[in-house]
PDB file of C-alpha atoms in Angstrom:
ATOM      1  CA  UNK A   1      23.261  24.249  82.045  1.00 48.00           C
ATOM      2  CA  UNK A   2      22.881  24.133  78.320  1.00 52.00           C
ATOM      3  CA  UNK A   3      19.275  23.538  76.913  1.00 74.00           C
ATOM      4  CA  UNK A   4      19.402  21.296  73.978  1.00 90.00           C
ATOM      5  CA  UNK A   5      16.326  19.921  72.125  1.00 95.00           C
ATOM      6  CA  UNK A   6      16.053  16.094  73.264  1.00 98.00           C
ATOM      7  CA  UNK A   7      15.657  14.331  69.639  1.00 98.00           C
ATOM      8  CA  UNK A   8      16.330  10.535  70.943  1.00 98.00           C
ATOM      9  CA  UNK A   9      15.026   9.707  74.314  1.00 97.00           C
ATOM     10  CA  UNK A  10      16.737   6.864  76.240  1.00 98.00           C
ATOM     11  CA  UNK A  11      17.222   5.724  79.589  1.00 97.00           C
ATOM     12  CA  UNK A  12      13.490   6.165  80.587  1.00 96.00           C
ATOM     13  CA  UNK A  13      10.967   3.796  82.351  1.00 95.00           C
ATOM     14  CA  UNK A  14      10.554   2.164  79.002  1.00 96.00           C
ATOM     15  CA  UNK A  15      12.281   0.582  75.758  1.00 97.00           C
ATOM     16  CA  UNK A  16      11.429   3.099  73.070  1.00 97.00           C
ATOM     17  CA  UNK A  17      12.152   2.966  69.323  1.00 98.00           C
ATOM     18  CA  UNK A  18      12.680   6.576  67.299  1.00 98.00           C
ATOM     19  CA  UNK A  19      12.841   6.996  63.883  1.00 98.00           C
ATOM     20  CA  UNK A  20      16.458   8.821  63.214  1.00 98.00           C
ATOM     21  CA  UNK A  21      15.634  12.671  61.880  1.00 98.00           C
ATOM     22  CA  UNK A  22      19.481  12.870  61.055  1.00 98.00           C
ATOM     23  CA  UNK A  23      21.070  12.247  57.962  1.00 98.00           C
ATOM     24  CA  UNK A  24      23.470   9.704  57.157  1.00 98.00           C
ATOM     25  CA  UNK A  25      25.862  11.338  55.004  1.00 98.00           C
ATOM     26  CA  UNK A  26      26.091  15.483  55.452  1.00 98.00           C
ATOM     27  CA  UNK A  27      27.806  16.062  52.264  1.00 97.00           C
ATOM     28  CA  UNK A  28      26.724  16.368  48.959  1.00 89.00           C
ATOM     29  CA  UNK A  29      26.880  13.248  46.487  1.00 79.00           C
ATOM     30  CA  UNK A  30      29.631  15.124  44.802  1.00 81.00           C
ATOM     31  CA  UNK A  31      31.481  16.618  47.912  1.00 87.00           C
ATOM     32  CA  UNK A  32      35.328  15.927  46.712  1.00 89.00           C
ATOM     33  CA  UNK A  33      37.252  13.802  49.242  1.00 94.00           C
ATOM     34  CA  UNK A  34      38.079  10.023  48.578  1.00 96.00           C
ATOM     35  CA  UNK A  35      35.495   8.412  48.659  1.00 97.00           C
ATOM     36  CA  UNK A  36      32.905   7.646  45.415  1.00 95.00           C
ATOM     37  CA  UNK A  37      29.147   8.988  45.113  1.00 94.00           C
ATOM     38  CA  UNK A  38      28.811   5.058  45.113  1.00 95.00           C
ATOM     39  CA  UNK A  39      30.359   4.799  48.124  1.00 96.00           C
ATOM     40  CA  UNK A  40      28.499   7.450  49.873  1.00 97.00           C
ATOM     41  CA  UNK A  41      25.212   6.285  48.920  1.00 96.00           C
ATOM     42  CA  UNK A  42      26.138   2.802  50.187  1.00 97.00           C
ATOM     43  CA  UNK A  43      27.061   4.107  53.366  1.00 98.00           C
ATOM     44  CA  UNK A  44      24.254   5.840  54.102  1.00 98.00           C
ATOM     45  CA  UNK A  45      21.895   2.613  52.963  1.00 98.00           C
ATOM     46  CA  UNK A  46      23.781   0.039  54.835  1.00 98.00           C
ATOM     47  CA  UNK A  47      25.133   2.289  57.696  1.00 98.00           C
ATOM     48  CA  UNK A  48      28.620   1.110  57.158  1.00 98.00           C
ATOM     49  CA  UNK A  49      31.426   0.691  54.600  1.00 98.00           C
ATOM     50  CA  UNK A  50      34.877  -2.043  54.373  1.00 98.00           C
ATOM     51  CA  UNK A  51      37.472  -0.865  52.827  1.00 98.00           C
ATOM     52  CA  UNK A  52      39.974  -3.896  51.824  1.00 97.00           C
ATOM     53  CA  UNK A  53      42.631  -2.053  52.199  1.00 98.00           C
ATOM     54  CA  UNK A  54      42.893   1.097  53.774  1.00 98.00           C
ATOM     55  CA  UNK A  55      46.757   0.833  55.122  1.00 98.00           C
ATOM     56  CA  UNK A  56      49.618  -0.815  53.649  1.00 98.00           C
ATOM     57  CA  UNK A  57      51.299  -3.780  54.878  1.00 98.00           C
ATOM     58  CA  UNK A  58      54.340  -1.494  55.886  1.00 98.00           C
ATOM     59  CA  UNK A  59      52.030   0.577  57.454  1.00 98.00           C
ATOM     60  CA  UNK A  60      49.853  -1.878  59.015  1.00 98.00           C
ATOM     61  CA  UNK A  61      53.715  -3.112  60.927  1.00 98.00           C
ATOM     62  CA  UNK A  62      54.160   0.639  62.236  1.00 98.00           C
ATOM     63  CA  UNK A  63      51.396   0.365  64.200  1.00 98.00           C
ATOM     64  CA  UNK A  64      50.987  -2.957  65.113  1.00 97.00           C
ATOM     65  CA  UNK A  65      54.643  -2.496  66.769  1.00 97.00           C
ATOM     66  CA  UNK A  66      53.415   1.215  68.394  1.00 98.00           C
ATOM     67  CA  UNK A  67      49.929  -1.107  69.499  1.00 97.00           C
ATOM     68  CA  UNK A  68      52.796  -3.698  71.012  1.00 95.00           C
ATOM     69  CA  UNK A  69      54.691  -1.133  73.092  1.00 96.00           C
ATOM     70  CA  UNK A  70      51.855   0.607  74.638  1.00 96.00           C
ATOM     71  CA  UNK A  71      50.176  -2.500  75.818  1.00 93.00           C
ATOM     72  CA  UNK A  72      53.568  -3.665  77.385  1.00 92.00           C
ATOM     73  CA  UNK A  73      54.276  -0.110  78.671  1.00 94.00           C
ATOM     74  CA  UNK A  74      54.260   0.314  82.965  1.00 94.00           C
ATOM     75  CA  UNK A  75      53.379   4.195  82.528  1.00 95.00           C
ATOM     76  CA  UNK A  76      50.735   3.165  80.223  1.00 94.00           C
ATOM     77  CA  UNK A  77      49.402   0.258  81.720  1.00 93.00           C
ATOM     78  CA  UNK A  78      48.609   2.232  85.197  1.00 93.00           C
ATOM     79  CA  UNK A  79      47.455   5.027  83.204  1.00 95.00           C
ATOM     80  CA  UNK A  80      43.615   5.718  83.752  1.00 94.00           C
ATOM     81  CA  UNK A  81      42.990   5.827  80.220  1.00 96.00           C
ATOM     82  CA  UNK A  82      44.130   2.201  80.247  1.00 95.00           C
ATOM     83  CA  UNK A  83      41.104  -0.770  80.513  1.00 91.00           C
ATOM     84  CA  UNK A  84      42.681  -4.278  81.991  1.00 86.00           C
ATOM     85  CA  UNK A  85      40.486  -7.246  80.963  1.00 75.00           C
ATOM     86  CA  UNK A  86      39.304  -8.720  84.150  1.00 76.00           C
ATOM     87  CA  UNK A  87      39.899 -12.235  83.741  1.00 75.00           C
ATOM     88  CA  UNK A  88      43.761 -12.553  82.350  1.00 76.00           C
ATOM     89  CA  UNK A  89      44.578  -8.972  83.695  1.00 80.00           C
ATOM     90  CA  UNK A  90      45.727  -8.410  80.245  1.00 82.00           C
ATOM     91  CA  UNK A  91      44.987  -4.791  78.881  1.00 88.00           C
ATOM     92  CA  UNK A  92      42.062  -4.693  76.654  1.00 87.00           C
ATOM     93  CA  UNK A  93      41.994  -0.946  75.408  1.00 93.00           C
ATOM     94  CA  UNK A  94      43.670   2.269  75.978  1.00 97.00           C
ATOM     95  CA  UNK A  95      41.870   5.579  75.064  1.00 98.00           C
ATOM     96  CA  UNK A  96      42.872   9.063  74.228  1.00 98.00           C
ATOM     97  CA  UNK A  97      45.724   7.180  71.989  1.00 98.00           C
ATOM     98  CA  UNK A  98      46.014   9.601  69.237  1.00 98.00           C
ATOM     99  CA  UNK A  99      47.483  12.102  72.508  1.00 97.00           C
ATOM    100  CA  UNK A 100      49.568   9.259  73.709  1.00 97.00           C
ATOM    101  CA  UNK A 101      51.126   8.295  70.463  1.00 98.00           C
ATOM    102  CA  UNK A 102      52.548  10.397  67.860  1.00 98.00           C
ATOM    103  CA  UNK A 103      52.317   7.674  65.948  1.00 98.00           C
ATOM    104  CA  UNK A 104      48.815   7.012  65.935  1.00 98.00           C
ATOM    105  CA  UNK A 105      48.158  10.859  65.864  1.00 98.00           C
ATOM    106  CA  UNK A 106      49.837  10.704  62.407  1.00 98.00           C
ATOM    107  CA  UNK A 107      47.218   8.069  61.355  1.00 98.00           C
ATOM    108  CA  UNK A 108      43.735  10.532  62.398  1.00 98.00           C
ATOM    109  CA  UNK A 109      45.515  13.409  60.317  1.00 98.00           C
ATOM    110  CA  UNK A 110      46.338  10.749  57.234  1.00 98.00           C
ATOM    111  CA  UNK A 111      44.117  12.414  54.502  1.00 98.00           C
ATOM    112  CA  UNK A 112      43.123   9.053  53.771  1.00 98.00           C
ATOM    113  CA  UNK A 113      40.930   8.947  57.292  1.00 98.00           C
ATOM    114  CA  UNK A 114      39.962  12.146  58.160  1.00 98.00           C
ATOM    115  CA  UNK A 115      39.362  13.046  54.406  1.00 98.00           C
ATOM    116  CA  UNK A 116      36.640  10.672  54.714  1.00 98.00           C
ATOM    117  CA  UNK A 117      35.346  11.599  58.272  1.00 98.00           C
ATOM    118  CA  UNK A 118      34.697  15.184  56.238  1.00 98.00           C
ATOM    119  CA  UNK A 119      33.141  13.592  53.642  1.00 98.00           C
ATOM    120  CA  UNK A 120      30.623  11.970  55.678  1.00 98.00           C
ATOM    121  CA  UNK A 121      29.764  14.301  57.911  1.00 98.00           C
ATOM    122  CA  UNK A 122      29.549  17.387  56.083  1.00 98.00           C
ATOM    123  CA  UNK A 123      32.080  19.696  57.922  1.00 98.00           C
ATOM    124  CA  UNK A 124      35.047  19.768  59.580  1.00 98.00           C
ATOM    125  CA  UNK A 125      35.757  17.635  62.344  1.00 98.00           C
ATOM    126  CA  UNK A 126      37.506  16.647  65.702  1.00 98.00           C
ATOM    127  CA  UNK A 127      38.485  13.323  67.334  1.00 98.00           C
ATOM    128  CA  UNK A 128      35.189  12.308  70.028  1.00 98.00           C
ATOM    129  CA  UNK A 129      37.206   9.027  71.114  1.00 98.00           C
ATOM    130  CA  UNK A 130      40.335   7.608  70.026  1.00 98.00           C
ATOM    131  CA  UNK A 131      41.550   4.012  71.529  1.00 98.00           C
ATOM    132  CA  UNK A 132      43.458   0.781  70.429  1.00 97.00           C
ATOM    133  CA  UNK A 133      41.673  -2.588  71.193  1.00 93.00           C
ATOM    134  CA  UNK A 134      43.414  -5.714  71.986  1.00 90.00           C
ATOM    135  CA  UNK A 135      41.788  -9.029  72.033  1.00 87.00           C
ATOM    136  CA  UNK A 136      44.278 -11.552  72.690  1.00 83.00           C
ATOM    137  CA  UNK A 137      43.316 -15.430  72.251  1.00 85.00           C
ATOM    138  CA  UNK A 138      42.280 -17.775  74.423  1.00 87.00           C
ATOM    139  CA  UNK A 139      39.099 -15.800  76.126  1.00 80.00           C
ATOM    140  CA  UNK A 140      39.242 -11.839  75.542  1.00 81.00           C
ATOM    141  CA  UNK A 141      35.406 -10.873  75.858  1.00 85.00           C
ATOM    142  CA  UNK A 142      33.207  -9.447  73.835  1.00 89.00           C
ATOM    143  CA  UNK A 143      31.011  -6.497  73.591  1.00 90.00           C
ATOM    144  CA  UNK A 144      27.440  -7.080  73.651  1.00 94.00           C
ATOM    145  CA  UNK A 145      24.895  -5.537  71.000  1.00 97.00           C
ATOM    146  CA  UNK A 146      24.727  -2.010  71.165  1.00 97.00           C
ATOM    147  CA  UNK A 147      24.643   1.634  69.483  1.00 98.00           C
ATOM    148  CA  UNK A 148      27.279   3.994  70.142  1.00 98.00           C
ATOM    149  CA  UNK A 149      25.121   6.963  69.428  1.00 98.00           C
ATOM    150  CA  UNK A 150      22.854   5.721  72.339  1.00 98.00           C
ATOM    151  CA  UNK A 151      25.684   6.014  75.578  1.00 97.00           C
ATOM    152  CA  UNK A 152      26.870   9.177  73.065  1.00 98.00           C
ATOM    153  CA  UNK A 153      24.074  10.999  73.401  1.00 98.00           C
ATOM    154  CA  UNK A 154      22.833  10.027  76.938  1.00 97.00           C
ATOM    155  CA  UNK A 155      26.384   9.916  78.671  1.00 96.00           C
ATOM    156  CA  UNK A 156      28.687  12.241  76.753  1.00 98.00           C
ATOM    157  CA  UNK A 157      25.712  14.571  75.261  1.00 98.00           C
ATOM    158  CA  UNK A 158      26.285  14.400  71.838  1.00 98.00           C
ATOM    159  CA  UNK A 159      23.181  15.891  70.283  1.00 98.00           C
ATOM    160  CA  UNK A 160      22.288  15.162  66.742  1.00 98.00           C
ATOM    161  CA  UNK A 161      23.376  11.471  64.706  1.00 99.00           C
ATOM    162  CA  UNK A 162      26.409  13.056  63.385  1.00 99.00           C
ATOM    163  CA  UNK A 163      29.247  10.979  64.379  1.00 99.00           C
ATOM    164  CA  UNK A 164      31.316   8.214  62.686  1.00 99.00           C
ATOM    165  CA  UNK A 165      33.552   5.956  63.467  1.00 98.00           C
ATOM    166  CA  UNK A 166      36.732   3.784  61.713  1.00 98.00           C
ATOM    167  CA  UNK A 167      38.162   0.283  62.895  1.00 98.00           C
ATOM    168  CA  UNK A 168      40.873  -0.231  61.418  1.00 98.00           C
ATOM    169  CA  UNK A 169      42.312  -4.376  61.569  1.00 98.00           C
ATOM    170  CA  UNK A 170      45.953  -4.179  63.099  1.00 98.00           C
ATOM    171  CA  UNK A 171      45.825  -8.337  62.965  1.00 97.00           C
ATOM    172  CA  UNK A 172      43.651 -10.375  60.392  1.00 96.00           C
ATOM    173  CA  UNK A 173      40.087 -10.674  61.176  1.00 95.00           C
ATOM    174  CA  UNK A 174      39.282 -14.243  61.005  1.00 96.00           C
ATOM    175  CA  UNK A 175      34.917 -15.506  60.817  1.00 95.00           C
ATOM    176  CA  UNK A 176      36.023 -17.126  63.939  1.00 96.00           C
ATOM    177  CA  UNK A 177      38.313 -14.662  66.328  1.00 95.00           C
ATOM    178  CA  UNK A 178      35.228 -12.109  67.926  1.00 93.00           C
ATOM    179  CA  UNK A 179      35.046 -10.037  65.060  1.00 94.00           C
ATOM    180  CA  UNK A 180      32.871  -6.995  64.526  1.00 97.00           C
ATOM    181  CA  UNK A 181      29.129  -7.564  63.567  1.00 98.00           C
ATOM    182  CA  UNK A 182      26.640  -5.042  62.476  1.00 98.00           C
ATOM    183  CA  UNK A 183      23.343  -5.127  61.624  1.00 98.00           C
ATOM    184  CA  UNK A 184      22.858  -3.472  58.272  1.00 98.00           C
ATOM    185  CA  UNK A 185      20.154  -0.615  58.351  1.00 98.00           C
ATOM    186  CA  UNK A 186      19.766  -0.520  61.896  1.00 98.00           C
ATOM    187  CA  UNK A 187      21.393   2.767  61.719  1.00 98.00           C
ATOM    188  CA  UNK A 188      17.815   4.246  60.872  1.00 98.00           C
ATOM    189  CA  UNK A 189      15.909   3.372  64.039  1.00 98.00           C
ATOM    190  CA  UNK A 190      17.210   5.158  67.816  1.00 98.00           C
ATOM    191  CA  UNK A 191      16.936   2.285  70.132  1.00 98.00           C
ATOM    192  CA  UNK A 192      16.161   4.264  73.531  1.00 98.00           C
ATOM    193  CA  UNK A 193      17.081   1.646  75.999  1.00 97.00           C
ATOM    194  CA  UNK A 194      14.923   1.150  79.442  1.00 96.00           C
ATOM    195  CA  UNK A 195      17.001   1.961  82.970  1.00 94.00           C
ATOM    196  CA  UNK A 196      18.462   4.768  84.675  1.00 91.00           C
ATOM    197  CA  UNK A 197      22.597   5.784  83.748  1.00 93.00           C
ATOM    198  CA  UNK A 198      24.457   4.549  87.217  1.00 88.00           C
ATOM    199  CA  UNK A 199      26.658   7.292  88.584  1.00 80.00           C
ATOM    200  CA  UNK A 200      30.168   6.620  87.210  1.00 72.00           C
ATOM    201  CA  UNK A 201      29.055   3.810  84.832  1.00 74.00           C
ATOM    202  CA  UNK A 202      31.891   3.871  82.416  1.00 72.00           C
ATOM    203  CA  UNK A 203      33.926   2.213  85.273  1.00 63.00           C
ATOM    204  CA  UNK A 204      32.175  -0.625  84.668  1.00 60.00           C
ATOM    205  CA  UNK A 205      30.298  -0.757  80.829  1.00 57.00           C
ATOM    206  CA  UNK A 206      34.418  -0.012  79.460  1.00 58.00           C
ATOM    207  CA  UNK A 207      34.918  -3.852  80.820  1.00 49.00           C
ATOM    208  CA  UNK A 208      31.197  -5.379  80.888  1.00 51.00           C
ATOM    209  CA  UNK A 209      28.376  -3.505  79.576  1.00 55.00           C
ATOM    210  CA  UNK A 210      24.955  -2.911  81.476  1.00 64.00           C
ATOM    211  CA  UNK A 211      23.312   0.847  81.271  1.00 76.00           C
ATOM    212  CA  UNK A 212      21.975   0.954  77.503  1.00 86.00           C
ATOM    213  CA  UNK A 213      21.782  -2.634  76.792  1.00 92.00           C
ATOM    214  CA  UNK A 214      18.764  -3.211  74.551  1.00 97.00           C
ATOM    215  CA  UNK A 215      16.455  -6.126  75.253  1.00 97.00           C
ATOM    216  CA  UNK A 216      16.062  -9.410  73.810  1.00 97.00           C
ATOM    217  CA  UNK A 217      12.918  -8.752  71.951  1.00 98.00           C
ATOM    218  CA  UNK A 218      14.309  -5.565  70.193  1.00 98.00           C
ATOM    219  CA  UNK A 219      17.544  -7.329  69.171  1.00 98.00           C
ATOM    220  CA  UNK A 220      15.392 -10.009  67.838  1.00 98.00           C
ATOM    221  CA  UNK A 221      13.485  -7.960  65.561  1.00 98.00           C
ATOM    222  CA  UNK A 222      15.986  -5.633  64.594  1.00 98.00           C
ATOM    223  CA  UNK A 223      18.101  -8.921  63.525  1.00 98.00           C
ATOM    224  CA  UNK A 224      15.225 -10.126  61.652  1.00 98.00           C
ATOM    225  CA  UNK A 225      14.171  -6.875  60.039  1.00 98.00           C
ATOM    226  CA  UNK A 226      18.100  -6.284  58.974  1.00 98.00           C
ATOM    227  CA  UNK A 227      19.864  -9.647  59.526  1.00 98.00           C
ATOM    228  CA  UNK A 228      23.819  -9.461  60.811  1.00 98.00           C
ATOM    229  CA  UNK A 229      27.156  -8.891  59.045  1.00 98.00           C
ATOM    230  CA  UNK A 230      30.376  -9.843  60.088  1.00 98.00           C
ATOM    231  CA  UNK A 231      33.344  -8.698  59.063  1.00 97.00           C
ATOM    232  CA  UNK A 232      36.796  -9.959  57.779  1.00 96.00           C
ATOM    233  CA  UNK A 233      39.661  -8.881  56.545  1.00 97.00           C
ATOM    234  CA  UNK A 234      43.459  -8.651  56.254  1.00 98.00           C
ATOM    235  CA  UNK A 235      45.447  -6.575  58.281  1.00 98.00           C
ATOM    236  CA  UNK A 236      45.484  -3.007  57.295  1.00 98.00           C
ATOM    237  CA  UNK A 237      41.127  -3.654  56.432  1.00 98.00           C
ATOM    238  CA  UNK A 238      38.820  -0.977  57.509  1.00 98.00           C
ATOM    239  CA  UNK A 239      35.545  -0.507  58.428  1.00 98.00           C
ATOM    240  CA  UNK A 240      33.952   2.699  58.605  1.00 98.00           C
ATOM    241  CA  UNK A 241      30.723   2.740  60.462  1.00 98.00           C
ATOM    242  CA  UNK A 242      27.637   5.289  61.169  1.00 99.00           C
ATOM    243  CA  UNK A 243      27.204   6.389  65.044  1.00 98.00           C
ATOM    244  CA  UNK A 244      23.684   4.680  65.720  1.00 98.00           C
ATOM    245  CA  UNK A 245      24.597   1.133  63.798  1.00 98.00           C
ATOM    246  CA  UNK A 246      23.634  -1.475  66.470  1.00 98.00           C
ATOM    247  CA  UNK A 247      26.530  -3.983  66.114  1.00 98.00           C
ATOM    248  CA  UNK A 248      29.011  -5.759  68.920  1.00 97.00           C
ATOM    249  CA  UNK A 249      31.615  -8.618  68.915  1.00 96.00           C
ATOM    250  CA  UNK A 250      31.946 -12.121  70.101  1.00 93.00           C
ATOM    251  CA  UNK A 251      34.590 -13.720  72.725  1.00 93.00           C
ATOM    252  CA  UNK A 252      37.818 -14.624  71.184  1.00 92.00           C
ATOM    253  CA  UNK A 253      38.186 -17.734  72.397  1.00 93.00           C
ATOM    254  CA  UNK A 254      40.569 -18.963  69.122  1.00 95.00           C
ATOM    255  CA  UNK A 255      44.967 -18.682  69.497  1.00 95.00           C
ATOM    256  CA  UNK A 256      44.286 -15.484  66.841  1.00 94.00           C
ATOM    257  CA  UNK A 257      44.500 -12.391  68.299  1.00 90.00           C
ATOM    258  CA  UNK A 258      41.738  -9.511  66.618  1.00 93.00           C
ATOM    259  CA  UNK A 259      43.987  -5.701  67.066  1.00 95.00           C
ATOM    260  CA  UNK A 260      42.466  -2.776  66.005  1.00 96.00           C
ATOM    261  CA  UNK A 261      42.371   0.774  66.205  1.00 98.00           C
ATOM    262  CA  UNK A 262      39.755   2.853  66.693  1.00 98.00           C
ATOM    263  CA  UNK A 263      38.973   6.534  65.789  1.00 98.00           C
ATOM    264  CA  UNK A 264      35.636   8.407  66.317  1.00 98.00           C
ATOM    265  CA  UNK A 265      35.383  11.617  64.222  1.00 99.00           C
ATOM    266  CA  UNK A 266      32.545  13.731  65.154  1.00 99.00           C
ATOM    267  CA  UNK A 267      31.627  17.215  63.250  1.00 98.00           C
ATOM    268  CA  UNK A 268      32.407  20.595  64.582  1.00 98.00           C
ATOM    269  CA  UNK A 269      28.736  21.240  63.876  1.00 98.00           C
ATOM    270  CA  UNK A 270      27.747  18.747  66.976  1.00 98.00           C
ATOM    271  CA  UNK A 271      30.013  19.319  69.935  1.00 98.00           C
ATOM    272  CA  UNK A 272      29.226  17.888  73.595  1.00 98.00           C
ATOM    273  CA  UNK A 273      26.439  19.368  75.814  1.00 98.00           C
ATOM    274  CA  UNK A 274      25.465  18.626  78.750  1.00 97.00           C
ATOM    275  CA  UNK A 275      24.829  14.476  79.497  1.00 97.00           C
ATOM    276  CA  UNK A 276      20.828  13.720  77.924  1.00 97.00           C
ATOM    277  CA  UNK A 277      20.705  10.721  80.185  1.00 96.00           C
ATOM    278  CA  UNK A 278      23.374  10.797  83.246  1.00 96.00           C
ATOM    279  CA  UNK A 279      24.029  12.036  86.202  1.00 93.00           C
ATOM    280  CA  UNK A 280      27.449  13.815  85.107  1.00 94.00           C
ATOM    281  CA  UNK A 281      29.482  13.432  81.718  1.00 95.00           C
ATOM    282  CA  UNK A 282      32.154  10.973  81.109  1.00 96.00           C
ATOM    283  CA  UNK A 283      36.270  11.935  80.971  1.00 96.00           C
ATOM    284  CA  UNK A 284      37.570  13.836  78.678  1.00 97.00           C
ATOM    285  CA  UNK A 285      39.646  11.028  77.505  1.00 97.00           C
ATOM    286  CA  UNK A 286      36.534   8.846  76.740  1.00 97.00           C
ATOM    287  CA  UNK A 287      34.057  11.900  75.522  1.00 98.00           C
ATOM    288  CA  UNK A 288      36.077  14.746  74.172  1.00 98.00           C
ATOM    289  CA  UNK A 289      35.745  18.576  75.383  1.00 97.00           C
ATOM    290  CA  UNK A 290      38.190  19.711  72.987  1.00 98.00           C
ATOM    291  CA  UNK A 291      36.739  20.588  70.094  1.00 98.00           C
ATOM    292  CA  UNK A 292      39.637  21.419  67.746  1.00 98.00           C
ATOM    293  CA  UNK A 293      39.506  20.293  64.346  1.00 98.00           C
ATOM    294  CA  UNK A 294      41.625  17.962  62.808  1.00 98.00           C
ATOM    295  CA  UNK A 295      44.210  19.637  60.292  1.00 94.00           C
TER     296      UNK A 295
END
């Protein structure tokens, strides 16, 4: 087995807060891509940056009508990489999309995205986790508060903080329809959360979450310390957000429905080890073991 330095404990006895010993951004302030030295520097304060408009509104139709199809697909649909929400039976996410669609494959390769992935991170880079996320109206759930870095590093073995990730709105995001919240900063603190990683957990956290759920009394303070954004936005918005941010989403109990799609770029420099925290990694359509970069 591979022998990594441990830099984030989690999934111990006990709740334990580390200081992050990554950085935020990789590159240097003037690394050419497109996105601004302002930019940059506000990502790596806040831990997160919207982009109004990342896709156009002809775009923004392409893939809401390749998001459409899939959903409604059979083959897809009994597909393993497909997540049903358990209440309406209604698919709530299909991963490993950018293999399954052409056209969303075309959208990770878009200098636009992955130009900025580079940026970020410093290096070249693959796709970690791709998926599209459909919350229909009327009682799509939620994911509770959480950092992706945390289940990254103990499930999938990503070693360092060196992962980011886009959402990018395929319907309007309303203040009212479960939309993404984040708490600004929180990207600076490792949460390592208390419990042991049940065998096969994905099976379960994909639809309701449980192994690396932080406690009430963290959330509290890191909520105090950083307070919460929400975001909105138009279709064809973006948000591009650091691995470790501890965010999560409401129900959707409105008629709006809240689309998205969702790319995780992670650099070359920080490919999968062995699991930090689990009894056996996750599937290669959830936690990537093919480490070619995006071109």
């Amino acid at each position: 087995m591979t022998t990594v330095t441990d830099l984030y404990p989690t999934r111990g006895p006990l709740e334990v807060a580390t200081p992050r010993v990554d950085p935020v951004v990789w590159s240097d302030p003037g690394a050419e891509g497109p996105m601004q030295a302002s930019e940059l520097s506000d990502f790596d304060r806040d831990g997160f940056l919207a982009i109004d408009q990342l896709i156009t509104p002809d775009e923004v139709a392409v893939y809401r009508a390749e998001l459409d199809r899939l959903i409604v697909d059979p083959d897809v649909r009994a597909d393993e990489r497909s997540i049903i929400e358990p209440k309406s039976q209604d698919v709530r996410s299909v991963f490993e999309v950018h293999r399954i669609s052409e056209v969303f494959a075309n959208l990770v390769r878009d200098p636009r995205v992955v130009g900025r992935a580079r940026q970020i991170l410093g290096s070249d880079v693959y796709v970690h986790q791709s998926r599209i996320n459909v919350k229909p109206g009327f009682g799509a759930s939620g994911f509770y508060w959480h950092s992706d870095f945390e289940t990254w590093h103990a499930e999938d073995g990503l070693p360092n903080m060196r992962t980011v990730s886009l959402s990018v709105a395929l319907t309007e995001n309303f203040d009212t329809n479960g939309g993404l919240m984040i708490m600004p900063g929180s990207h600076r603190t490792f949460l390592g959360c208390a419990g042991q990683t049940p065998k096969d957990n994905y099976k379960k956290s994909l639809q309701m979450q449980d192994a690396g759920i932080p406690s009430d009394e963290a959330l509290s303070g890191f909520a105090d310390k950083h307070g919460i954004k929400l975001f909105t936005g138009k279709a064809g918005s973006a948000t591009w957000f650091d691995c470790n941010c501890m965010h999560g989403s409401g129900d959707n109990i409105t008629p709006y429905p809240r689309s998205n799609v969702f790319i995780v770029f992670n650099s070359v420099e920080n490919t999968a080890v062995d699991p930090f925290a689990a009894p056996v990694r996750r599937p290669d359509y959830i936690g990537a073991r093919d480490f070619t970069p995006v071109k």
